[in-house]
PDB file of C-alpha atoms in Angstrom:
ATOM      1  CA  UNK A   1     -93.508 -40.930  24.755  1.00 42.00           C
ATOM      2  CA  UNK A   2     -89.833 -42.271  25.996  1.00 41.00           C
ATOM      3  CA  UNK A   3     -88.367 -40.778  23.072  1.00 49.00           C
ATOM      4  CA  UNK A   4     -89.981 -37.288  23.320  1.00 49.00           C
ATOM      5  CA  UNK A   5     -89.190 -36.842  27.053  1.00 50.00           C
ATOM      6  CA  UNK A   6     -85.598 -37.710  25.838  1.00 49.00           C
ATOM      7  CA  UNK A   7     -85.472 -35.078  23.349  1.00 50.00           C
ATOM      8  CA  UNK A   8     -87.090 -32.477  25.513  1.00 51.00           C
ATOM      9  CA  UNK A   9     -84.608 -33.381  28.241  1.00 55.00           C
ATOM     10  CA  UNK A  10     -81.696 -32.700  25.674  1.00 64.00           C
ATOM     11  CA  UNK A  11     -83.307 -29.149  25.076  1.00 54.00           C
ATOM     12  CA  UNK A  12     -82.773 -28.164  28.898  1.00 89.00           C
ATOM     13  CA  UNK A  13     -79.825 -25.842  29.204  1.00 95.00           C
ATOM     14  CA  UNK A  14     -78.786 -23.846  32.222  1.00 96.00           C
ATOM     15  CA  UNK A  15     -76.273 -21.476  33.625  1.00 97.00           C
ATOM     16  CA  UNK A  16     -74.653 -21.488  37.192  1.00 97.00           C
ATOM     17  CA  UNK A  17     -73.753 -18.159  38.394  1.00 97.00           C
ATOM     18  CA  UNK A  18     -73.016 -19.228  42.232  1.00 96.00           C
ATOM     19  CA  UNK A  19     -70.956 -22.379  42.413  1.00 97.00           C
ATOM     20  CA  UNK A  20     -68.638 -22.963  45.064  1.00 96.00           C
ATOM     21  CA  UNK A  21     -65.850 -25.174  44.047  1.00 97.00           C
ATOM     22  CA  UNK A  22     -65.229 -26.488  47.488  1.00 95.00           C
ATOM     23  CA  UNK A  23     -69.322 -27.090  47.902  1.00 93.00           C
ATOM     24  CA  UNK A  24     -69.246 -28.954  44.637  1.00 96.00           C
ATOM     25  CA  UNK A  25     -67.132 -31.850  45.391  1.00 96.00           C
ATOM     26  CA  UNK A  26     -69.249 -34.927  44.939  1.00 96.00           C
ATOM     27  CA  UNK A  27     -68.180 -38.522  46.761  1.00 96.00           C
ATOM     28  CA  UNK A  28     -67.080 -39.527  43.264  1.00 98.00           C
ATOM     29  CA  UNK A  29     -65.012 -36.600  42.863  1.00 97.00           C
ATOM     30  CA  UNK A  30     -63.703 -36.778  46.389  1.00 97.00           C
ATOM     31  CA  UNK A  31     -62.357 -40.274  45.721  1.00 97.00           C
ATOM     32  CA  UNK A  32     -60.632 -39.420  42.500  1.00 98.00           C
ATOM     33  CA  UNK A  33     -59.153 -36.336  43.998  1.00 98.00           C
ATOM     34  CA  UNK A  34     -57.933 -38.575  46.891  1.00 98.00           C
ATOM     35  CA  UNK A  35     -56.317 -41.381  44.685  1.00 98.00           C
ATOM     36  CA  UNK A  36     -54.611 -38.635  42.641  1.00 97.00           C
ATOM     37  CA  UNK A  37     -53.075 -37.058  45.804  1.00 97.00           C
ATOM     38  CA  UNK A  38     -52.775 -40.418  47.762  1.00 97.00           C
ATOM     39  CA  UNK A  39     -54.927 -38.712  50.314  1.00 97.00           C
ATOM     40  CA  UNK A  40     -56.594 -41.134  52.733  1.00 96.00           C
ATOM     41  CA  UNK A  41     -60.143 -40.392  53.129  1.00 96.00           C
ATOM     42  CA  UNK A  42     -62.186 -40.534  56.586  1.00 93.00           C
ATOM     43  CA  UNK A  43     -64.003 -43.477  55.245  1.00 94.00           C
ATOM     44  CA  UNK A  44     -64.315 -45.883  52.410  1.00 93.00           C
ATOM     45  CA  UNK A  45     -68.220 -46.028  52.686  1.00 95.00           C
ATOM     46  CA  UNK A  46     -69.634 -44.037  50.087  1.00 95.00           C
ATOM     47  CA  UNK A  47     -72.863 -43.110  52.175  1.00 93.00           C
ATOM     48  CA  UNK A  48     -70.789 -42.421  54.877  1.00 93.00           C
ATOM     49  CA  UNK A  49     -68.833 -40.135  52.966  1.00 91.00           C
ATOM     50  CA  UNK A  50     -71.634 -38.425  51.231  1.00 92.00           C
ATOM     51  CA  UNK A  51     -72.831 -37.483  54.697  1.00 88.00           C
ATOM     52  CA  UNK A  52     -69.596 -36.069  55.534  1.00 84.00           C
ATOM     53  CA  UNK A  53     -69.907 -33.888  52.351  1.00 87.00           C
ATOM     54  CA  UNK A  54     -73.470 -32.777  52.900  1.00 84.00           C
ATOM     55  CA  UNK A  55     -75.287 -30.279  54.929  1.00 76.00           C
ATOM     56  CA  UNK A  56     -77.728 -32.189  57.239  1.00 72.00           C
ATOM     57  CA  UNK A  57     -81.338 -31.158  56.821  1.00 78.00           C
ATOM     58  CA  UNK A  58     -81.639 -29.858  60.274  1.00 74.00           C
ATOM     59  CA  UNK A  59     -78.828 -27.555  59.670  1.00 66.00           C
ATOM     60  CA  UNK A  60     -79.553 -24.381  61.808  1.00 69.00           C
ATOM     61  CA  UNK A  61     -77.196 -21.686  60.771  1.00 68.00           C
ATOM     62  CA  UNK A  62     -74.382 -20.605  58.443  1.00 67.00           C
ATOM     63  CA  UNK A  63     -71.734 -21.667  61.204  1.00 63.00           C
ATOM     64  CA  UNK A  64     -73.017 -25.175  61.018  1.00 66.00           C
ATOM     65  CA  UNK A  65     -73.134 -25.177  57.369  1.00 68.00           C
ATOM     66  CA  UNK A  66     -69.527 -24.431  57.003  1.00 67.00           C
ATOM     67  CA  UNK A  67     -68.805 -27.406  59.184  1.00 71.00           C
ATOM     68  CA  UNK A  68     -68.832 -29.604  55.902  1.00 71.00           C
ATOM     69  CA  UNK A  69     -66.189 -27.455  54.128  1.00 82.00           C
ATOM     70  CA  UNK A  70     -63.109 -28.804  55.729  1.00 89.00           C
ATOM     71  CA  UNK A  71     -63.016 -32.259  54.234  1.00 93.00           C
ATOM     72  CA  UNK A  72     -63.427 -31.089  50.600  1.00 94.00           C
ATOM     73  CA  UNK A  73     -60.960 -28.251  51.092  1.00 96.00           C
ATOM     74  CA  UNK A  74     -58.411 -30.972  52.400  1.00 96.00           C
ATOM     75  CA  UNK A  75     -58.461 -32.411  48.772  1.00 97.00           C
ATOM     76  CA  UNK A  76     -57.798 -28.798  47.274  1.00 98.00           C
ATOM     77  CA  UNK A  77     -54.221 -28.129  48.743  1.00 98.00           C
ATOM     78  CA  UNK A  78     -52.256 -28.786  45.856  1.00 98.00           C
ATOM     79  CA  UNK A  79     -51.862 -27.460  42.386  1.00 98.00           C
ATOM     80  CA  UNK A  80     -52.560 -30.827  40.878  1.00 98.00           C
ATOM     81  CA  UNK A  81     -55.645 -31.633  43.043  1.00 98.00           C
ATOM     82  CA  UNK A  82     -57.045 -27.963  42.454  1.00 98.00           C
ATOM     83  CA  UNK A  83     -56.573 -28.306  38.760  1.00 98.00           C
ATOM     84  CA  UNK A  84     -58.613 -31.670  38.703  1.00 98.00           C
ATOM     85  CA  UNK A  85     -61.213 -30.419  40.922  1.00 98.00           C
ATOM     86  CA  UNK A  86     -61.988 -27.676  38.418  1.00 98.00           C
ATOM     87  CA  UNK A  87     -62.047 -29.840  35.526  1.00 98.00           C
ATOM     88  CA  UNK A  88     -64.199 -32.630  37.310  1.00 98.00           C
ATOM     89  CA  UNK A  89     -66.676 -30.180  38.709  1.00 98.00           C
ATOM     90  CA  UNK A  90     -66.770 -28.561  35.194  1.00 98.00           C
ATOM     91  CA  UNK A  91     -67.573 -31.924  33.661  1.00 98.00           C
ATOM     92  CA  UNK A  92     -70.191 -32.967  36.479  1.00 97.00           C
ATOM     93  CA  UNK A  93     -72.457 -29.813  35.747  1.00 97.00           C
ATOM     94  CA  UNK A  94     -71.862 -29.974  32.266  1.00 97.00           C
ATOM     95  CA  UNK A  95     -73.419 -33.593  32.092  1.00 96.00           C
ATOM     96  CA  UNK A  96     -76.231 -31.775  33.723  1.00 95.00           C
ATOM     97  CA  UNK A  97     -76.882 -29.477  31.133  1.00 96.00           C
ATOM     98  CA  UNK A  98     -75.020 -26.619  32.421  1.00 97.00           C
ATOM     99  CA  UNK A  99     -73.650 -24.649  29.597  1.00 97.00           C
ATOM    100  CA  UNK A 100     -71.867 -21.670  31.417  1.00 98.00           C
ATOM    101  CA  UNK A 101     -70.731 -21.578  35.173  1.00 98.00           C
ATOM    102  CA  UNK A 102     -68.801 -19.028  37.466  1.00 98.00           C
ATOM    103  CA  UNK A 103     -66.764 -21.074  39.974  1.00 98.00           C
ATOM    104  CA  UNK A 104     -65.933 -19.231  43.002  1.00 98.00           C
ATOM    105  CA  UNK A 105     -63.283 -20.006  45.588  1.00 98.00           C
ATOM    106  CA  UNK A 106     -61.198 -18.601  48.333  1.00 98.00           C
ATOM    107  CA  UNK A 107     -57.439 -18.734  47.193  1.00 98.00           C
ATOM    108  CA  UNK A 108     -56.367 -18.018  50.904  1.00 98.00           C
ATOM    109  CA  UNK A 109     -58.027 -21.507  51.783  1.00 97.00           C
ATOM    110  CA  UNK A 110     -55.910 -23.400  49.647  1.00 98.00           C
ATOM    111  CA  UNK A 111     -52.337 -22.765  50.959  1.00 98.00           C
ATOM    112  CA  UNK A 112     -52.097 -25.474  53.814  1.00 96.00           C
ATOM    113  CA  UNK A 113     -49.652 -27.453  51.997  1.00 96.00           C
ATOM    114  CA  UNK A 114     -47.333 -24.621  50.519  1.00 97.00           C
ATOM    115  CA  UNK A 115     -49.113 -23.279  47.501  1.00 98.00           C
ATOM    116  CA  UNK A 116     -49.452 -19.254  47.308  1.00 98.00           C
ATOM    117  CA  UNK A 117     -52.767 -17.851  46.416  1.00 98.00           C
ATOM    118  CA  UNK A 118     -51.473 -17.076  43.113  1.00 98.00           C
ATOM    119  CA  UNK A 119     -50.399 -20.415  42.467  1.00 98.00           C
ATOM    120  CA  UNK A 120     -53.858 -21.522  43.623  1.00 98.00           C
ATOM    121  CA  UNK A 121     -55.454 -19.248  41.093  1.00 98.00           C
ATOM    122  CA  UNK A 122     -53.020 -20.364  38.230  1.00 98.00           C
ATOM    123  CA  UNK A 123     -54.111 -24.013  38.967  1.00 98.00           C
ATOM    124  CA  UNK A 124     -57.638 -23.179  38.848  1.00 98.00           C
ATOM    125  CA  UNK A 125     -57.276 -21.357  35.379  1.00 98.00           C
ATOM    126  CA  UNK A 126     -55.324 -24.482  34.231  1.00 98.00           C
ATOM    127  CA  UNK A 127     -58.627 -26.413  35.229  1.00 98.00           C
ATOM    128  CA  UNK A 128     -60.643 -24.513  33.176  1.00 97.00           C
ATOM    129  CA  UNK A 129     -58.678 -24.987  30.173  1.00 97.00           C
ATOM    130  CA  UNK A 130     -58.997 -28.666  30.239  1.00 97.00           C
ATOM    131  CA  UNK A 131     -62.732 -28.588  30.009  1.00 97.00           C
ATOM    132  CA  UNK A 132     -65.084 -27.691  27.195  1.00 97.00           C
ATOM    133  CA  UNK A 133     -67.462 -26.190  29.574  1.00 98.00           C
ATOM    134  CA  UNK A 134     -67.305 -22.294  29.241  1.00 98.00           C
ATOM    135  CA  UNK A 135     -66.049 -21.453  32.918  1.00 98.00           C
ATOM    136  CA  UNK A 136     -65.056 -18.209  34.600  1.00 98.00           C
ATOM    137  CA  UNK A 137     -63.585 -17.745  38.036  1.00 98.00           C
ATOM    138  CA  UNK A 138     -64.652 -15.805  41.003  1.00 98.00           C
ATOM    139  CA  UNK A 139     -62.011 -14.949  43.676  1.00 98.00           C
ATOM    140  CA  UNK A 140     -63.650 -14.771  47.292  1.00 98.00           C
ATOM    141  CA  UNK A 141     -62.162 -12.769  50.036  1.00 98.00           C
ATOM    142  CA  UNK A 142     -62.794 -14.377  53.318  1.00 97.00           C
ATOM    143  CA  UNK A 143     -64.188 -13.578  56.651  1.00 95.00           C
ATOM    144  CA  UNK A 144     -61.617 -14.399  59.329  1.00 94.00           C
ATOM    145  CA  UNK A 145     -59.748 -13.055  62.181  1.00 96.00           C
ATOM    146  CA  UNK A 146     -56.461 -11.250  61.388  1.00 96.00           C
ATOM    147  CA  UNK A 147     -56.318 -11.998  57.844  1.00 97.00           C
ATOM    148  CA  UNK A 148     -56.287  -8.506  56.167  1.00 97.00           C
ATOM    149  CA  UNK A 149     -52.959  -9.308  54.581  1.00 98.00           C
ATOM    150  CA  UNK A 150     -54.497 -12.507  52.995  1.00 98.00           C
ATOM    151  CA  UNK A 151     -57.561 -10.338  51.713  1.00 98.00           C
ATOM    152  CA  UNK A 152     -55.167  -7.760  50.261  1.00 98.00           C
ATOM    153  CA  UNK A 153     -53.270 -10.471  48.688  1.00 98.00           C
ATOM    154  CA  UNK A 154     -56.324 -11.881  46.966  1.00 98.00           C
ATOM    155  CA  UNK A 155     -57.332  -8.145  45.717  1.00 98.00           C
ATOM    156  CA  UNK A 156     -53.794  -7.852  44.172  1.00 98.00           C
ATOM    157  CA  UNK A 157     -54.139 -11.025  42.321  1.00 98.00           C
ATOM    158  CA  UNK A 158     -57.902 -10.293  41.081  1.00 98.00           C
ATOM    159  CA  UNK A 159     -56.414  -6.922  39.770  1.00 98.00           C
ATOM    160  CA  UNK A 160     -53.523  -8.615  37.913  1.00 98.00           C
ATOM    161  CA  UNK A 161     -55.658 -11.460  36.690  1.00 98.00           C
ATOM    162  CA  UNK A 162     -58.711  -9.929  35.947  1.00 98.00           C
ATOM    163  CA  UNK A 163     -60.336 -10.530  32.388  1.00 98.00           C
ATOM    164  CA  UNK A 164     -63.713  -9.750  30.669  1.00 97.00           C
ATOM    165  CA  UNK A 165     -64.126 -13.215  29.810  1.00 97.00           C
ATOM    166  CA  UNK A 166     -62.026 -16.790  30.166  1.00 96.00           C
ATOM    167  CA  UNK A 167     -60.461 -16.235  33.659  1.00 98.00           C
ATOM    168  CA  UNK A 168     -61.015 -14.349  36.582  1.00 98.00           C
ATOM    169  CA  UNK A 169     -63.979 -12.005  36.106  1.00 98.00           C
ATOM    170  CA  UNK A 170     -64.956 -10.968  39.839  1.00 98.00           C
ATOM    171  CA  UNK A 171     -64.315 -11.020  43.718  1.00 98.00           C
ATOM    172  CA  UNK A 172     -66.784 -12.102  46.295  1.00 98.00           C
ATOM    173  CA  UNK A 173     -66.644 -12.084  49.836  1.00 98.00           C
ATOM    174  CA  UNK A 174     -67.644 -15.264  51.980  1.00 95.00           C
ATOM    175  CA  UNK A 175     -67.234 -16.871  55.304  1.00 92.00           C
ATOM    176  CA  UNK A 176     -69.309 -16.470  58.681  1.00 90.00           C
ATOM    177  CA  UNK A 177     -71.134 -13.357  58.474  1.00 90.00           C
ATOM    178  CA  UNK A 178     -72.700 -13.255  61.781  1.00 87.00           C
ATOM    179  CA  UNK A 179     -69.086 -13.235  63.446  1.00 91.00           C
ATOM    180  CA  UNK A 180     -67.446 -10.902  60.796  1.00 93.00           C
ATOM    181  CA  UNK A 181     -69.978  -8.312  59.636  1.00 92.00           C
ATOM    182  CA  UNK A 182     -69.989  -6.811  56.285  1.00 92.00           C
ATOM    183  CA  UNK A 183     -68.913  -3.376  57.682  1.00 93.00           C
ATOM    184  CA  UNK A 184     -65.519  -4.876  58.736  1.00 95.00           C
ATOM    185  CA  UNK A 185     -64.637  -4.865  54.833  1.00 97.00           C
ATOM    186  CA  UNK A 186     -65.906  -1.541  53.603  1.00 96.00           C
ATOM    187  CA  UNK A 187     -62.100  -0.397  52.908  1.00 97.00           C
ATOM    188  CA  UNK A 188     -61.471  -3.497  51.158  1.00 98.00           C
ATOM    189  CA  UNK A 189     -64.584  -3.242  48.873  1.00 98.00           C
ATOM    190  CA  UNK A 190     -63.655   0.561  48.348  1.00 98.00           C
ATOM    191  CA  UNK A 191     -60.178  -0.610  47.065  1.00 98.00           C
ATOM    192  CA  UNK A 192     -62.014  -3.312  44.962  1.00 98.00           C
ATOM    193  CA  UNK A 193     -64.424  -0.482  43.293  1.00 98.00           C
ATOM    194  CA  UNK A 194     -61.437   1.914  42.807  1.00 97.00           C
ATOM    195  CA  UNK A 195     -59.746  -0.747  40.597  1.00 97.00           C
ATOM    196  CA  UNK A 196     -62.763  -1.549  38.729  1.00 97.00           C
ATOM    197  CA  UNK A 197     -63.202  -5.177  39.755  1.00 98.00           C
ATOM    198  CA  UNK A 198     -66.865  -6.523  39.430  1.00 98.00           C
ATOM    199  CA  UNK A 199     -67.788  -7.692  43.039  1.00 98.00           C
ATOM    200  CA  UNK A 200     -70.573  -9.655  44.480  1.00 96.00           C
ATOM    201  CA  UNK A 201     -71.059 -10.091  48.491  1.00 96.00           C
ATOM    202  CA  UNK A 202     -72.462 -12.743  50.454  1.00 93.00           C
ATOM    203  CA  UNK A 203     -74.579 -10.647  52.815  1.00 91.00           C
ATOM    204  CA  UNK A 204     -77.838 -11.013  54.704  1.00 87.00           C
ATOM    205  CA  UNK A 205     -77.475 -14.835  55.065  1.00 80.00           C
ATOM    206  CA  UNK A 206     -76.689 -14.301  58.943  1.00 79.00           C
ATOM    207  CA  UNK A 207     -76.707 -10.788  59.764  1.00 77.00           C
ATOM    208  CA  UNK A 208     -78.695  -7.520  58.837  1.00 70.00           C
TER     209      UNK A 208
END
């Protein structure tokens, strides 16, 4: 029976088409990224760290959900950290049977320590080269006050780096929808469509 179960388990294969890089940082990955970049984590206790990285079961809305992201994002502010994070996340999901993944992230959220959006994208591309898992990237526009220029820069990068496979394959829109409704981004997506860039949108989660 044991051997049969093991054999069946090995046959299970999956694809992940909606994987947020910052949302896929496990305790183990966080510790490795912190050590690599000499960043002090808020706690050395694994259980406490897991709580900080995990959405609570009583989460009431998307705003509360997004409160878990600053910690993993703090570990993704250098080219070195971003490249390693993509590699480690890919290795982690591959060990769970994933054979293809589309990893999404918002380049503008990775510029706190001096990286440009383009450097963030290049770092993520370097990360997918370091894994045997088949991975593509989706670049997220972000819902935020007065960041039209940042979203337009993401659009420019997506247009420049767009490929059919093996890199940047689409864009997305993420962030607090109840504060920044989809109608705010009509022009942005008209431009996206004009350039033939495939896209998906986080919509209907918190409004409409």
